[in-house]
Amino acid sequence: MSALHTDTADLKNLIDRLETGRFLTREEWTRLIRGRTPDLEEYLFEKARAIRIRHYGHGVFIRGLIEFTNYCANDCYYCGIRRSNPHAERYRLTKEQILACCGHGYELGFRTFVLQGGEDGWFTDERMTDIVSSIRTGWPDCAITLSIGERSYKSYQRLYEAGANRYLLRHETYDAVHYAKLHPPSLSSSSRQQCLWNLKEIGYQVGTGFMVGSPYQTPENLADDMMFLKELNPQMVGIGPFIPHHDTPFADKEAGTAELTIFMLGLIRLLLPKVLLPATTALGTISPDGREKGILAGANVVMPNLSPPQVREKYLLYDNKLCTGDEAAESLRDLEARMRKIGYHIEVSRGDSLNVSLAQTESKNRNEIH
Ligand code: 5AD
């Protein structure tokens, strides 16, 4: 037997063990990630798809993303809206604008609103809880997801009590040394992770995740990320390729690849079979059929943009970020067509209760109008 053959057999065996036992050691994760081949990828994706279909059928959940502020107190080396980028054109939506986005999104069929923003001190607990409770009152059947970075335990608790249900906070990278290469000294992997534990304890459905192919990342770092996911056991995991932004210290760094991102998606589906796994905007940006490939590797969520069109181009975390076309919430029908083409369909629901298809919602809306 050739060496290559034994390697493939060994790695397939690791995938089998991941599927049945949902556990690998750090050394095994590293070996699997480093040794991947196209053949192995197909083997993984087939399993990941089968698990995804067993739990979720061919449905794809949609979440309406409202990017409500691009002011940020942080200075992450990779991010286009970092504090010290003087070229970022800053904006902040008013409460009325945010509520209008929700109203528009509801009409389109969204039942989850994701409020995402930089760490913007203007949005104090008072202002944020006011916004959250207004959404909660206005759309009682919708899930409210926040993605507004690191805050105190008390602050997370107040927002939860105001009606927020879910919180997205990527851990970015587990390893403290690697974390320090991506962030200024004021930020640390331990405080990031503590926030995630706090959110969990309070009762949020938690989403975490990491960038794939971020500068200085090694297969060992990704292995640690997988071990952390296993430990935290989040409800959602968002991963996407690192993409350089021209006005950041990482302008000249190499981008991550769709190939490795999709491989990691497949591994996450095996590790956490029921997790909500978005095919992210970054994946769609790096590769024109990235999101379809993500779905076919086990992803089951997409997050179209619900922000007002005039601010979309300003929320630029990385270069060439998709914000029109199928990425826009208005183009739900185009997105649906793309999903149908690969045998999947958009699901209109909160993702944690009764599921309704897009066609059903549209006919229901028509009936209400007439
Ligand atoms: N490339 C890819 N993803 C990025 N993010 C921020 N900057 C970039 C970039 N240059 C991701 C981070 C953050 C999420 C909102 O966007 O992981 O958590």
XYZ file of N, CA and C and ligand atoms in Angstrom, residues 78-80 116 170 172 192 210-211 240-245 282 317-318, ligand 1:
72
model
N -7.307 43.390 11.755
C -7.868 42.865 10.497
C -9.097 43.632 10.029
N -9.687 44.446 10.877
C -11.053 44.913 10.610
C -11.109 46.328 10.036
N -11.895 46.477 8.975
C -12.011 47.754 8.276
C -12.680 48.854 9.078
N -26.256 44.011 14.521
C -24.804 43.926 14.629
C -24.182 45.305 14.511
N -17.925 36.099 18.034
C -16.901 35.145 17.608
C -15.726 35.172 18.583
N -12.898 34.394 17.594
C -11.876 34.813 16.606
C -10.703 33.844 16.488
N -12.535 37.631 26.020
C -13.482 37.268 24.970
C -14.234 35.985 25.353
N -14.885 31.807 14.258
C -13.518 32.280 14.032
C -13.297 32.561 12.554
N -12.237 33.287 12.281
C -11.854 33.517 10.892
C -10.961 32.369 10.454
N -15.759 32.304 8.631
C -15.596 32.817 7.272
C -14.123 33.050 7.020
N -13.745 33.120 5.742
C -12.330 33.356 5.436
C -11.909 34.760 5.833
N -10.696 34.920 6.308
C -10.125 36.257 6.491
C -9.971 36.875 5.100
N -10.375 38.145 4.980
C -10.202 38.875 3.719
C -9.560 40.219 4.062
N -8.411 40.546 3.470
C -7.753 41.795 3.867
C -8.578 43.036 3.525
N -8.439 44.046 4.342
C -9.041 45.354 4.070
C -7.893 46.330 3.845
N -18.688 36.533 4.023
C -17.267 36.481 3.660
C -16.997 35.299 2.720
N -16.083 45.561 6.628
C -15.122 44.886 7.502
C -13.906 44.451 6.691
N -14.152 44.168 5.390
C -13.070 43.718 4.497
C -13.405 44.196 3.090
N -12.050 39.379 7.060
C -12.962 38.460 7.425
N -13.751 38.571 8.494
C -13.625 39.688 9.239
N -14.254 40.078 10.354
C -13.778 41.278 10.716
N -12.830 41.686 9.847
C -12.712 40.706 8.920
C -11.893 40.514 7.780
N -10.984 41.422 7.417
C -15.208 39.222 11.048
C -14.788 38.983 12.494
C -15.951 39.557 13.276
C -17.084 39.502 12.287
C -18.199 40.442 12.578
O -16.467 39.827 11.072
O -14.647 37.604 12.728
O -16.254 38.821 14.434
